[in-house]
Coordinates of C-alpha atoms in Angstrom, one line a residue:
Chain A
X228 CA 155.5 -32.7 -114.1
X229 CA 152.4 -34.5 -115.2
X230 CA 149.4 -32.8 -116.1
X231 CA 146.1 -33.9 -113.4
X232 CA 143.4 -34.0 -115.9
X233 CA 140.3 -31.6 -115.5
X234 CA 136.8 -33.2 -114.0
X235 CA 134.0 -32.5 -115.7
X236 CA 131.5 -31.0 -113.3
X237 CA 128.8 -34.3 -113.3
X238 CA 125.6 -31.3 -113.0
X239 CA 123.2 -35.2 -113.9
X240 CA 121.8 -34.8 -109.9
X241 CA 120.4 -31.3 -110.4
X242 CA 116.9 -30.5 -110.9
X243 CA 115.8 -28.4 -114.3
X244 CA 115.7 -25.2 -112.7
X245 CA 118.9 -25.8 -110.5
X246 CA 120.4 -26.9 -113.8
X247 CA 119.6 -23.6 -115.4
X248 CA 121.1 -21.3 -112.2
X249 CA 124.0 -23.5 -112.4
X250 CA 124.9 -22.8 -115.9
X251 CA 124.4 -20.0 -115.8
X252 CA 126.7 -19.2 -112.7
X253 CA 129.4 -21.2 -114.7
X254 CA 128.9 -18.8 -118.2
X255 CA 129.7 -16.2 -115.7
X256 CA 132.4 -17.3 -114.4
X257 CA 134.1 -18.3 -117.2
X258 CA 136.1 -16.6 -119.5
X259 CA 135.2 -14.9 -122.1
X260 CA 135.4 -17.1 -125.6
X261 CA 136.4 -20.4 -123.3
X262 CA 133.6 -23.5 -123.6
X263 CA 132.0 -24.9 -120.1
X264 CA 131.9 -28.2 -120.3
X265 CA 129.6 -30.8 -117.5
X266 CA 127.5 -34.2 -117.6
X267 CA 124.0 -34.8 -117.8
X268 CA 121.2 -37.0 -117.8
X269 CA 118.7 -37.4 -121.2
X270 CA 115.6 -35.3 -119.6
X271 CA 118.5 -32.4 -119.1
X272 CA 119.1 -32.2 -122.6
X273 CA 116.3 -30.5 -123.8
X274 CA 116.4 -28.1 -121.2
X275 CA 119.2 -26.9 -122.6
X276 CA 119.9 -27.4 -126.3
X277 CA 117.1 -24.6 -127.1
X278 CA 116.9 -22.1 -124.1
X279 CA 121.0 -21.6 -125.1
X280 CA 121.0 -21.6 -129.1
X281 CA 118.6 -19.1 -128.8
X282 CA 120.8 -17.0 -126.8
X283 CA 124.1 -16.9 -128.4
X284 CA 125.3 -20.7 -127.5
X285 CA 127.0 -23.1 -129.4
X286 CA 125.4 -26.3 -127.5
X287 CA 126.8 -29.5 -128.2
X288 CA 126.1 -32.9 -127.0
X289 CA 127.4 -36.2 -127.1
X290 CA 126.0 -39.5 -125.1
X291 CA 128.8 -41.4 -123.5
X292 CA 126.9 -44.0 -121.3
X293 CA 123.3 -44.7 -120.9
X294 CA 121.6 -41.6 -119.6
X295 CA 125.3 -39.9 -119.3
X296 CA 125.8 -37.1 -121.5
X297 CA 128.8 -34.9 -122.2
X298 CA 127.7 -31.2 -123.1
X299 CA 129.3 -28.7 -124.1
X300 CA 128.3 -24.5 -123.9
X301 CA 130.5 -21.9 -126.1
X302 CA 129.2 -18.7 -126.6
X303 CA 129.2 -17.5 -130.0
X304 CA 130.8 -14.0 -130.7
X305 CA 127.9 -12.1 -130.7
X306 CA 125.9 -14.1 -128.0
X307 CA 124.1 -12.5 -125.6
X308 CA 122.8 -14.6 -122.5
X309 CA 118.9 -13.3 -121.4
Chain B
X762 CA 82.3 -6.6 -106.9
X763 CA 85.9 -7.2 -104.9
X764 CA 89.1 -6.2 -107.7
X765 CA 91.8 -7.0 -105.9
X766 CA 92.3 -9.6 -102.4
X767 CA 95.7 -10.2 -100.3
X768 CA 95.0 -13.2 -98.1
X769 CA 97.6 -13.3 -95.0
X770 CA 98.2 -15.8 -92.7
X771 CA 101.8 -15.6 -91.4
X772 CA 102.0 -12.8 -88.3
X773 CA 102.2 -9.7 -90.0
X774 CA 104.9 -6.5 -89.3
X775 CA 104.5 -3.1 -89.2
X776 CA 107.0 -3.1 -91.6
X777 CA 104.5 -5.4 -94.0
X778 CA 101.9 -3.4 -93.0
X779 CA 102.9 0.2 -93.9
X780 CA 104.0 -1.0 -97.4
X781 CA 100.7 -2.2 -97.6
X782 CA 99.3 1.1 -96.5
X783 CA 101.4 3.1 -98.8
X784 CA 100.8 1.2 -102.1
X785 CA 96.9 1.4 -101.7
X786 CA 97.3 5.1 -100.9
X787 CA 99.4 5.3 -103.9
X788 CA 96.9 2.9 -105.5
X789 CA 93.5 5.5 -104.4
X790 CA 95.3 9.2 -104.3
X791 CA 97.8 8.5 -107.9
X792 CA 96.2 5.7 -110.1
X793 CA 92.2 5.6 -109.4
X794 CA 91.4 8.5 -107.4
X795 CA 87.8 8.4 -109.1
X796 CA 87.4 5.9 -106.0
X797 CA 87.8 8.8 -103.5
X798 CA 85.1 10.8 -105.6
X799 CA 82.3 7.6 -106.0
X800 CA 82.1 5.6 -102.7
X801 CA 81.2 2.3 -103.8
X802 CA 78.8 0.2 -101.5
X803 CA 80.8 -1.8 -98.8
X804 CA 80.0 -4.8 -99.8
X805 CA 81.7 -3.8 -103.6
X806 CA 84.8 -3.5 -101.7
X807 CA 87.9 -2.8 -103.9
X808 CA 90.4 -4.4 -101.6
X809 CA 89.8 -7.2 -99.2
X810 CA 92.1 -8.4 -96.7
X811 CA 91.8 -12.2 -95.8
X812 CA 93.1 -12.6 -92.4
X813 CA 93.3 -15.9 -90.7
X814 CA 95.8 -17.3 -88.3
X815 CA 98.6 -15.3 -86.7
X816 CA 98.0 -12.7 -89.3
X817 CA 95.0 -11.7 -86.9
X818 CA 97.2 -11.0 -83.8
X819 CA 98.0 -7.3 -86.1
X820 CA 94.5 -6.2 -85.4
X821 CA 95.2 -5.8 -81.8
X822 CA 98.6 -5.0 -81.4
X823 CA 100.0 -1.2 -80.6
X824 CA 102.3 -1.1 -83.8
X825 CA 99.7 -2.3 -86.5
X826 CA 96.4 -1.3 -85.6
X827 CA 96.7 2.2 -85.8
X828 CA 98.2 1.6 -89.2
X829 CA 94.9 -1.4 -90.2
X830 CA 92.6 2.2 -88.7
X831 CA 94.2 4.0 -91.7
X832 CA 94.0 1.3 -94.3
X833 CA 90.3 1.3 -93.3
X834 CA 90.3 5.0 -93.5
X835 CA 90.7 4.0 -97.7
X836 CA 87.0 4.0 -99.5
X837 CA 86.5 0.7 -100.4
X838 CA 88.4 -1.3 -98.3
X839 CA 87.1 -4.4 -96.4
X840 CA 88.5 -6.4 -93.7
X841 CA 87.3 -10.3 -93.8
X842 CA 88.1 -11.8 -90.4
X843 CA 88.8 -15.9 -89.7
X844 CA 86.4 -16.3 -86.5
X845 CA 87.4 -19.5 -85.6
X846 CA 91.0 -18.4 -85.5
X847 CA 89.7 -15.4 -84.1
X848 CA 88.1 -17.1 -80.6
X849 CA 90.6 -19.4 -80.7
X850 CA 93.2 -16.6 -79.9
X851 CA 90.9 -14.7 -77.9
X852 CA 91.7 -11.6 -80.4
X853 CA 89.0 -8.7 -79.9
X854 CA 88.3 -6.7 -82.7
X855 CA 85.8 -4.5 -81.0
X856 CA 87.4 -1.0 -81.3
X857 CA 87.9 -1.6 -84.7
X858 CA 84.7 -3.4 -85.7
X859 CA 83.1 -0.2 -83.8
X860 CA 84.8 2.5 -85.9
X861 CA 83.7 0.1 -89.1
X862 CA 80.9 -2.0 -88.6
X863 CA 80.5 -2.1 -92.2
X864 CA 84.5 -3.2 -93.1
X865 CA 85.7 -5.1 -90.7
X866 CA 83.8 -8.6 -91.2
X867 CA 84.2 -10.7 -88.3
X868 CA 81.0 -13.7 -88.8
X869 CA 82.0 -15.9 -92.0
X870 CA 79.6 -17.6 -94.0
X871 CA 77.5 -21.2 -93.4
X872 CA 79.4 -23.8 -95.1
X873 CA 77.1 -27.1 -96.0
X874 CA 77.9 -28.7 -92.8
X875 CA 75.7 -26.5 -90.8
X876 CA 78.9 -24.1 -89.5
X877 CA 80.6 -21.0 -90.2
X878 CA 83.4 -21.3 -92.4
X879 CA 85.9 -18.2 -93.1
X880 CA 87.0 -20.7 -95.9
X881 CA 83.7 -20.0 -97.4
X882 CA 84.1 -16.3 -97.7
X883 CA 87.5 -16.9 -99.2
X884 CA 86.0 -18.6 -101.6
X885 CA 83.2 -16.0 -102.3
X886 CA 86.3 -13.6 -102.7
X887 CA 88.4 -16.2 -105.2
X888 CA 85.6 -16.3 -107.2
X889 CA 84.9 -13.4 -108.3
X890 CA 87.5 -12.0 -109.3
X891 CA 88.5 -14.5 -111.6
X892 CA 87.1 -14.1 -116.0
X893 CA 85.5 -16.4 -117.2
X894 CA 83.8 -18.0 -114.0
X895 CA 86.5 -20.4 -112.7
X896 CA 85.8 -24.3 -112.0
X897 CA 89.7 -24.4 -110.6
X898 CA 90.7 -23.0 -107.3
X899 CA 94.6 -23.9 -107.2
X900 CA 96.5 -23.9 -103.5
X901 CA 100.5 -23.4 -103.2
X902 CA 101.8 -24.6 -99.7
X903 CA 105.0 -24.4 -98.5
X904 CA 104.9 -25.7 -94.8
X905 CA 105.3 -28.7 -92.9
X906 CA 101.5 -30.1 -91.2
X907 CA 101.3 -29.9 -87.7
X908 CA 104.2 -27.6 -87.2
X909 CA 102.1 -25.4 -88.6
X910 CA 98.3 -24.6 -88.6
X911 CA 98.4 -23.7 -92.3
X912 CA 98.3 -27.2 -92.8
X913 CA 94.8 -27.4 -91.8
X914 CA 94.0 -23.8 -93.4
X915 CA 94.8 -26.2 -96.9
X916 CA 91.9 -29.0 -96.6
X917 CA 89.4 -26.0 -95.4
X918 CA 90.2 -24.3 -98.4
X919 CA 90.2 -26.8 -100.7
X920 CA 87.0 -28.3 -99.0
X921 CA 84.9 -25.1 -99.3
X922 CA 86.1 -25.1 -103.5
X923 CA 84.9 -28.2 -103.7
X924 CA 81.4 -27.2 -102.1
X925 CA 80.9 -24.4 -104.8
X926 CA 81.8 -27.2 -107.2
X927 CA 85.1 -26.0 -108.1
X928 CA 87.8 -28.4 -109.4
X929 CA 91.3 -27.8 -106.4
X930 CA 94.8 -28.0 -107.3
X931 CA 97.2 -28.1 -104.8
X932 CA 101.2 -27.4 -105.2
X933 CA 103.1 -28.8 -102.4
X934 CA 106.5 -27.2 -102.2
X935 CA 109.3 -26.7 -100.0
X936 CA 108.0 -28.0 -96.6
X937 CA 104.5 -28.4 -98.1
X938 CA 105.7 -31.8 -99.6
X939 CA 105.3 -33.2 -96.2
X940 CA 101.9 -32.8 -96.3
X941 CA 102.3 -36.2 -99.2
X942 CA 103.4 -38.3 -96.2
X943 CA 101.2 -41.7 -96.0
X944 CA 100.2 -43.2 -93.0
X945 CA 100.3 -39.4 -90.5
X946 CA 98.4 -40.3 -87.1
X947 CA 98.5 -37.1 -85.5
X948 CA 96.6 -37.5 -81.7
X949 CA 95.7 -33.9 -81.5
X950 CA 94.5 -32.4 -84.5
X951 CA 92.9 -33.4 -87.5
X952 CA 95.1 -36.0 -89.5
X953 CA 96.3 -34.1 -92.9
X954 CA 96.4 -37.1 -94.8
X955 CA 93.5 -38.4 -94.6
X956 CA 91.7 -35.2 -95.5
X957 CA 93.5 -34.8 -98.2
X958 CA 92.7 -38.3 -99.1
X959 CA 89.0 -37.5 -98.6
X960 CA 89.0 -34.7 -100.2
X961 CA 90.0 -36.6 -103.4
X962 CA 87.3 -39.0 -103.1
X963 CA 84.7 -36.3 -102.8
X964 CA 85.9 -34.5 -105.4
X965 CA 85.9 -37.4 -107.7
X966 CA 82.2 -38.5 -106.5
X967 CA 81.4 -35.2 -107.3
X968 CA 82.4 -35.0 -110.9
X969 CA 85.4 -32.5 -110.4
X970 CA 89.3 -32.6 -110.6
X971 CA 91.8 -33.2 -107.7
X972 CA 95.3 -33.0 -108.4
X973 CA 98.0 -32.8 -106.0
X974 CA 101.5 -32.4 -107.6
X975 CA 104.8 -31.9 -104.7
X976 CA 107.8 -30.6 -106.1
X977 CA 110.4 -33.4 -107.1
X978 CA 113.2 -31.9 -105.9
X979 CA 111.6 -30.6 -102.2
X980 CA 110.3 -34.2 -102.2
X981 CA 113.7 -35.8 -103.1
X982 CA 116.0 -33.9 -100.1
X983 CA 113.3 -35.1 -98.0
X984 CA 113.3 -38.6 -98.1
X985 CA 110.0 -39.2 -100.7
X986 CA 111.2 -39.7 -104.0
X987 CA 111.9 -43.5 -104.0
X988 CA 111.9 -43.7 -107.6
X989 CA 112.9 -41.9 -110.4
X990 CA 112.6 -43.2 -114.3
X991 CA 114.8 -40.4 -115.4
X992 CA 111.6 -39.3 -117.4
X993 CA 110.1 -37.3 -114.8
X994 CA 107.8 -39.8 -113.0
X995 CA 108.9 -40.4 -109.7
X996 CA 107.1 -42.8 -107.6
X997 CA 107.4 -43.0 -103.8
X998 CA 106.5 -45.6 -101.6
X999 CA 105.9 -42.8 -99.2
X1000 CA 103.1 -40.2 -100.3
X1001 CA 99.8 -40.8 -99.9
X1002 CA 97.5 -41.8 -103.1
X1003 CA 96.6 -38.6 -104.6
X1004 CA 99.8 -37.4 -104.8
X1005 CA 102.1 -36.8 -107.6
X1006 CA 106.0 -36.0 -107.6
X1007 CA 106.4 -33.5 -110.6
X1008 CA 109.3 -31.7 -111.4
X1009 CA 108.9 -27.7 -110.7
X1010 CA 108.2 -27.2 -114.2
X1011 CA 104.6 -29.5 -114.3
X1012 CA 103.4 -27.1 -111.4
X1013 CA 104.9 -24.1 -113.1
X1014 CA 102.6 -25.4 -116.3
X1015 CA 99.6 -25.0 -113.9
X1016 CA 100.4 -21.2 -113.7
X1017 CA 100.4 -20.7 -116.8
X1018 CA 96.1 -21.0 -116.8
X1019 CA 94.2 -18.7 -115.4
X1020 CA 92.8 -20.0 -112.1
X1021 CA 92.8 -18.3 -109.3
X1022 CA 96.1 -19.8 -106.8
X1023 CA 95.7 -18.9 -103.2
X1024 CA 97.7 -19.9 -100.3
X1025 CA 99.3 -19.3 -96.7
X1026 CA 100.2 -15.0 -98.0
X1027 CA 99.4 -14.3 -101.3
X1028 CA 97.7 -11.4 -102.8
X1029 CA 95.5 -11.6 -106.3
X1030 CA 95.5 -8.1 -108.3
X1031 CA 93.3 -7.6 -111.0
X1032 CA 94.7 -6.1 -113.6
X1033 CA 92.8 -4.8 -116.8
X1034 CA 94.1 -6.1 -120.4
X1035 CA 95.9 -4.6 -122.2
X1036 CA 96.1 -1.5 -119.4
X1037 CA 98.7 1.1 -119.4
X1038 CA 101.9 0.2 -119.1
X1039 CA 104.3 0.5 -116.0
X1040 CA 108.5 1.7 -117.2
X1041 CA 109.2 -1.3 -115.5
X1042 CA 107.6 -3.9 -117.6
X1043 CA 108.2 -5.8 -120.6
X1044 CA 106.2 -6.0 -123.8
X1045 CA 105.8 -9.4 -124.4
X1046 CA 101.9 -10.4 -124.4
X1047 CA 101.0 -13.2 -122.1
X1048 CA 97.6 -14.9 -121.6
X1049 CA 99.3 -16.0 -118.2
X1050 CA 98.7 -14.0 -115.3
X1051 CA 102.2 -12.4 -114.0
X1052 CA 103.6 -13.4 -110.8
X1053 CA 105.7 -11.3 -108.2
X1054 CA 107.6 -13.0 -105.6
X1055 CA 108.0 -10.9 -102.3
X1056 CA 111.1 -12.5 -100.8
X1057 CA 110.6 -11.5 -96.8
X1058 CA 113.3 -13.7 -95.1
X1059 CA 116.7 -13.7 -94.9
X1060 CA 118.7 -15.9 -97.4
X1061 CA 120.1 -19.5 -95.6
X1062 CA 118.6 -19.6 -92.6
X1063 CA 115.4 -21.2 -94.3
X1064 CA 115.2 -22.6 -98.0
X1065 CA 112.6 -19.9 -98.4
X1066 CA 114.3 -17.6 -100.4
X1067 CA 116.4 -19.8 -102.6
X1068 CA 112.8 -21.5 -102.9
X1069 CA 111.8 -18.5 -104.1
X1070 CA 114.2 -17.8 -106.2
X1071 CA 114.1 -21.0 -107.6
X1072 CA 110.4 -21.1 -108.5
X1073 CA 110.6 -17.5 -109.9
X1074 CA 113.3 -18.7 -112.7
X1075 CA 110.9 -21.9 -113.3
X1076 CA 107.9 -19.3 -113.7
X1077 CA 110.3 -17.2 -116.4
X1078 CA 111.7 -19.9 -117.9
X1079 CA 108.1 -21.2 -118.7
X1080 CA 107.3 -18.0 -120.2
X1081 CA 105.6 -16.0 -116.9
X1082 CA 106.9 -12.4 -116.5
X1083 CA 108.0 -13.0 -113.5
X1084 CA 109.1 -10.2 -110.6
X1085 CA 111.3 -11.0 -107.9
X1086 CA 111.1 -7.9 -104.6
X1087 CA 113.2 -8.2 -101.9
X1088 CA 112.0 -6.8 -99.4
X1089 CA 111.9 -7.1 -95.6
X1090 CA 113.9 -9.4 -94.6
X1091 CA 114.6 -10.6 -98.0
X1092 CA 116.7 -7.3 -98.7
X1093 CA 119.7 -9.2 -96.4
X1094 CA 120.8 -11.8 -99.7
X1095 CA 121.7 -8.4 -101.7
X1096 CA 123.9 -7.2 -98.8
X1097 CA 127.9 -8.1 -98.3
X1098 CA 130.0 -10.0 -100.3
X1099 CA 128.9 -13.7 -99.5
X1100 CA 131.4 -16.5 -99.9
X1101 CA 130.9 -20.2 -100.4
X1102 CA 134.0 -23.0 -100.6
X1103 CA 134.5 -23.7 -103.8
X1104 CA 133.7 -27.1 -103.5
X1105 CA 129.5 -26.6 -101.6
X1106 CA 126.8 -28.0 -103.6
X1107 CA 124.8 -25.4 -101.9
X1108 CA 124.4 -22.4 -104.1
X1109 CA 125.8 -18.2 -102.7
X1110 CA 122.3 -16.6 -103.5
X1111 CA 124.1 -13.3 -104.8
X1112 CA 125.7 -15.6 -107.4
X1113 CA 122.7 -17.1 -108.8
X1114 CA 120.5 -13.6 -108.1
X1115 CA 124.1 -12.1 -110.5
X1116 CA 123.2 -15.4 -112.4
X1117 CA 119.4 -14.8 -113.5
X1118 CA 118.9 -11.4 -113.1
X1119 CA 119.2 -10.7 -117.3
X1120 CA 117.1 -13.6 -117.9
X1121 CA 114.3 -13.2 -120.0
X1122 CA 111.1 -13.2 -118.8
X1123 CA 112.7 -11.8 -114.9
X1124 CA 113.1 -8.7 -113.5
X1125 CA 114.9 -8.2 -109.9
X1126 CA 113.7 -5.2 -107.5
X1127 CA 115.0 -4.3 -103.8
X1128 CA 112.5 -2.2 -102.0
X1129 CA 114.9 0.7 -100.9
X1130 CA 112.8 1.5 -97.8
X1131 CA 113.9 -2.1 -96.1
X1132 CA 117.1 -1.8 -96.4
X1133 CA 117.4 1.6 -94.9
X1134 CA 115.4 0.3 -92.3
X1135 CA 117.9 -2.2 -91.5
X1136 CA 120.9 0.4 -92.3
X1137 CA 122.1 -1.7 -94.8
X1138 CA 123.3 -1.3 -98.4
X1139 CA 122.7 -2.9 -101.4
X1140 CA 126.4 -4.8 -102.6
X1141 CA 127.3 -2.6 -105.3
X1142 CA 128.5 -5.8 -108.0
X1143 CA 124.7 -6.7 -107.9
X1144 CA 123.8 -4.6 -110.7
X1145 CA 120.9 -6.8 -112.3
X1146 CA 118.7 -5.3 -109.0
X1147 CA 117.0 -2.7 -109.7
X1148 CA 116.6 -0.1 -106.6
X1149 CA 112.7 0.7 -106.0
X1150 CA 110.5 2.8 -103.6
X1151 CA 107.4 3.1 -101.9
X1152 CA 106.3 5.1 -105.4
X1153 CA 107.5 2.1 -107.9
X1154 CA 106.3 -0.9 -105.8
X1155 CA 103.3 0.4 -106.0
X1156 CA 103.2 0.9 -109.6
X1157 CA 104.9 -2.7 -110.3
X1158 CA 101.7 -3.8 -107.8
X1159 CA 98.9 -2.7 -109.4
X1160 CA 99.6 -1.0 -112.6
X1161 CA 99.0 -3.6 -115.1
X1162 CA 102.2 -5.2 -117.1
X1163 CA 101.5 -3.4 -121.1
X1164 CA 100.5 -6.2 -123.2
X1165 CA 99.3 -9.0 -120.8
X1166 CA 96.4 -10.4 -121.8
X1167 CA 95.6 -12.1 -118.3
X1168 CA 92.8 -10.8 -116.0
X1169 CA 94.9 -10.6 -112.8
X1170 CA 98.4 -10.5 -110.9
X1171 CA 99.6 -13.3 -108.7
X1172 CA 101.5 -12.0 -105.5
X1173 CA 103.5 -14.7 -103.7
X1174 CA 105.2 -14.0 -100.4
X1175 CA 108.0 -16.3 -99.4

C-alpha cells in the first residue's frame, strides 16, 4: 500500500500572536521528542526564531519559495517551554 | 488626589458590582486600614467611579442600588456620572445623592464649547493619576459605532483630551475597527468617522500627536485590509485617512508606555513602585504598566473571549506583565470538555488556555465565586489556571506587582 505524503500545515495566514498560539497547541499535542513542521511567511520568522530558541527548542527554517519558509521546531532534551 | 478609577459604560450586573464591592472592602479593611481612620476630603477620593451609558442603570436598580450604597459608605469613594446620558435615560439618582451629597457628582465640568462634558471630568481624573504629568491619552475601543453608543464616547473622550492639550491615541480592536470605515453617513446620529478625521486635523493644528491604529487581524477579518506587503504594512482603500492598520504587536508597543489608556470598561489602579510583593506575581522588573484582563463573557458566542486571550498573549509576548482572570460568564471557557473538529480553523479556547498557560509574563486565574454561582466546575485538565477567591482577586487588583516600576496597573474588561 502506497503511503500518503504528510501535509505540512500552512500557517502563513496567521498573525504573529495567533501563530504563537497555534504552535504552542501543536507542540502540546505532539509526542515527546518529535518535531513539528509548518509553512510561514518571512515576517513570521522572527516571531518564532527568538522566543522558541531561548525556551529550549531547536528552530530550523529553510526558504522554499518567495516569501514562503518551511520551519521545523524540535524540543531539545532539557527543553522547557515557557 | 484620586488614586484609582473605574470607567464603566457597559451594564453593571449585581455579580460585577458585588465583586467590586468586596475588593474595595478588602482594600480598606485589610490593605490600607489607615484610610478608615483618616478621612480624606471628598474631593480627594481614593476611588472614583466614572459612570456612563447603560452602566448608569445600576444606580437605580433594585439589585445593584444597595451595593452602590455600601460602596459609598466606604471612605473616600466618589461617583461621577455622565449627566447627559443620565438625562437621556430618565434615570434619577436623587436617593443616592441625598444620602451621599458630596460623593455622588451628577453635574459635569464645562468644556470649551460652553457645554458640560462628562469627558472633561474623565480627563481631570485620568490626568491626575499618572506621573510625570501625561501628555498622551489612549483609548482602547472594542465595539462597532452606531450599534453601540460607545462609538460616540470615543470621539467625546479624545476631543476632551485634545482640549486639555494631550496627544491622543486610539486603538481599534475586534469590532472597534469599524470606526475606521470610510464614507460613514449616519442619518440620526453623529458621524463618528468624520469626527475622528476632524479630530486628527485639530490635533495637528495644535501640535499634538494623533495616532489611530486598527488591529490587522480584526481588520482583515472584516474586509478592510486590501493590500498587505507581508512586512507589516497594510493598505486599505476603505479606511479614513488617520487610521493605520497594523499588527497587534504595534498596538501593544503603545501599551509599553506609561500613559493612561481609557476604554468602554476599564480601570486604572495606581501602584507604588517597588511595593510589597503579592504571592501571585513574578519578580521581573518592568516599567510598563502591568495589564490585567478580565474575561467576563462566555466563549464562542462572541469574539470577546478569544480576542481577550489573543490580546493577553500579545502583551505577555511583548514583555508586559499580564494576568488573565476568568470571571462572570467568562468562566464558561473553563468548564466541560470543549471539542472542535481537527480541520477547523477556529480555536478551541481550552486548548489555547492550556497551551499558553505557562507562557512567560502571563498568569491565568479563575474566579471561583463565578463558577459557584453558575454551579459549574473547572475542567480538571486545565491545570495552568489558578483558582482564586475574593481575597486573592482583591490582592491581584490592589497589591502592587513585585519589582514593577510602573505607576499604575491597567484593568481591561472584555
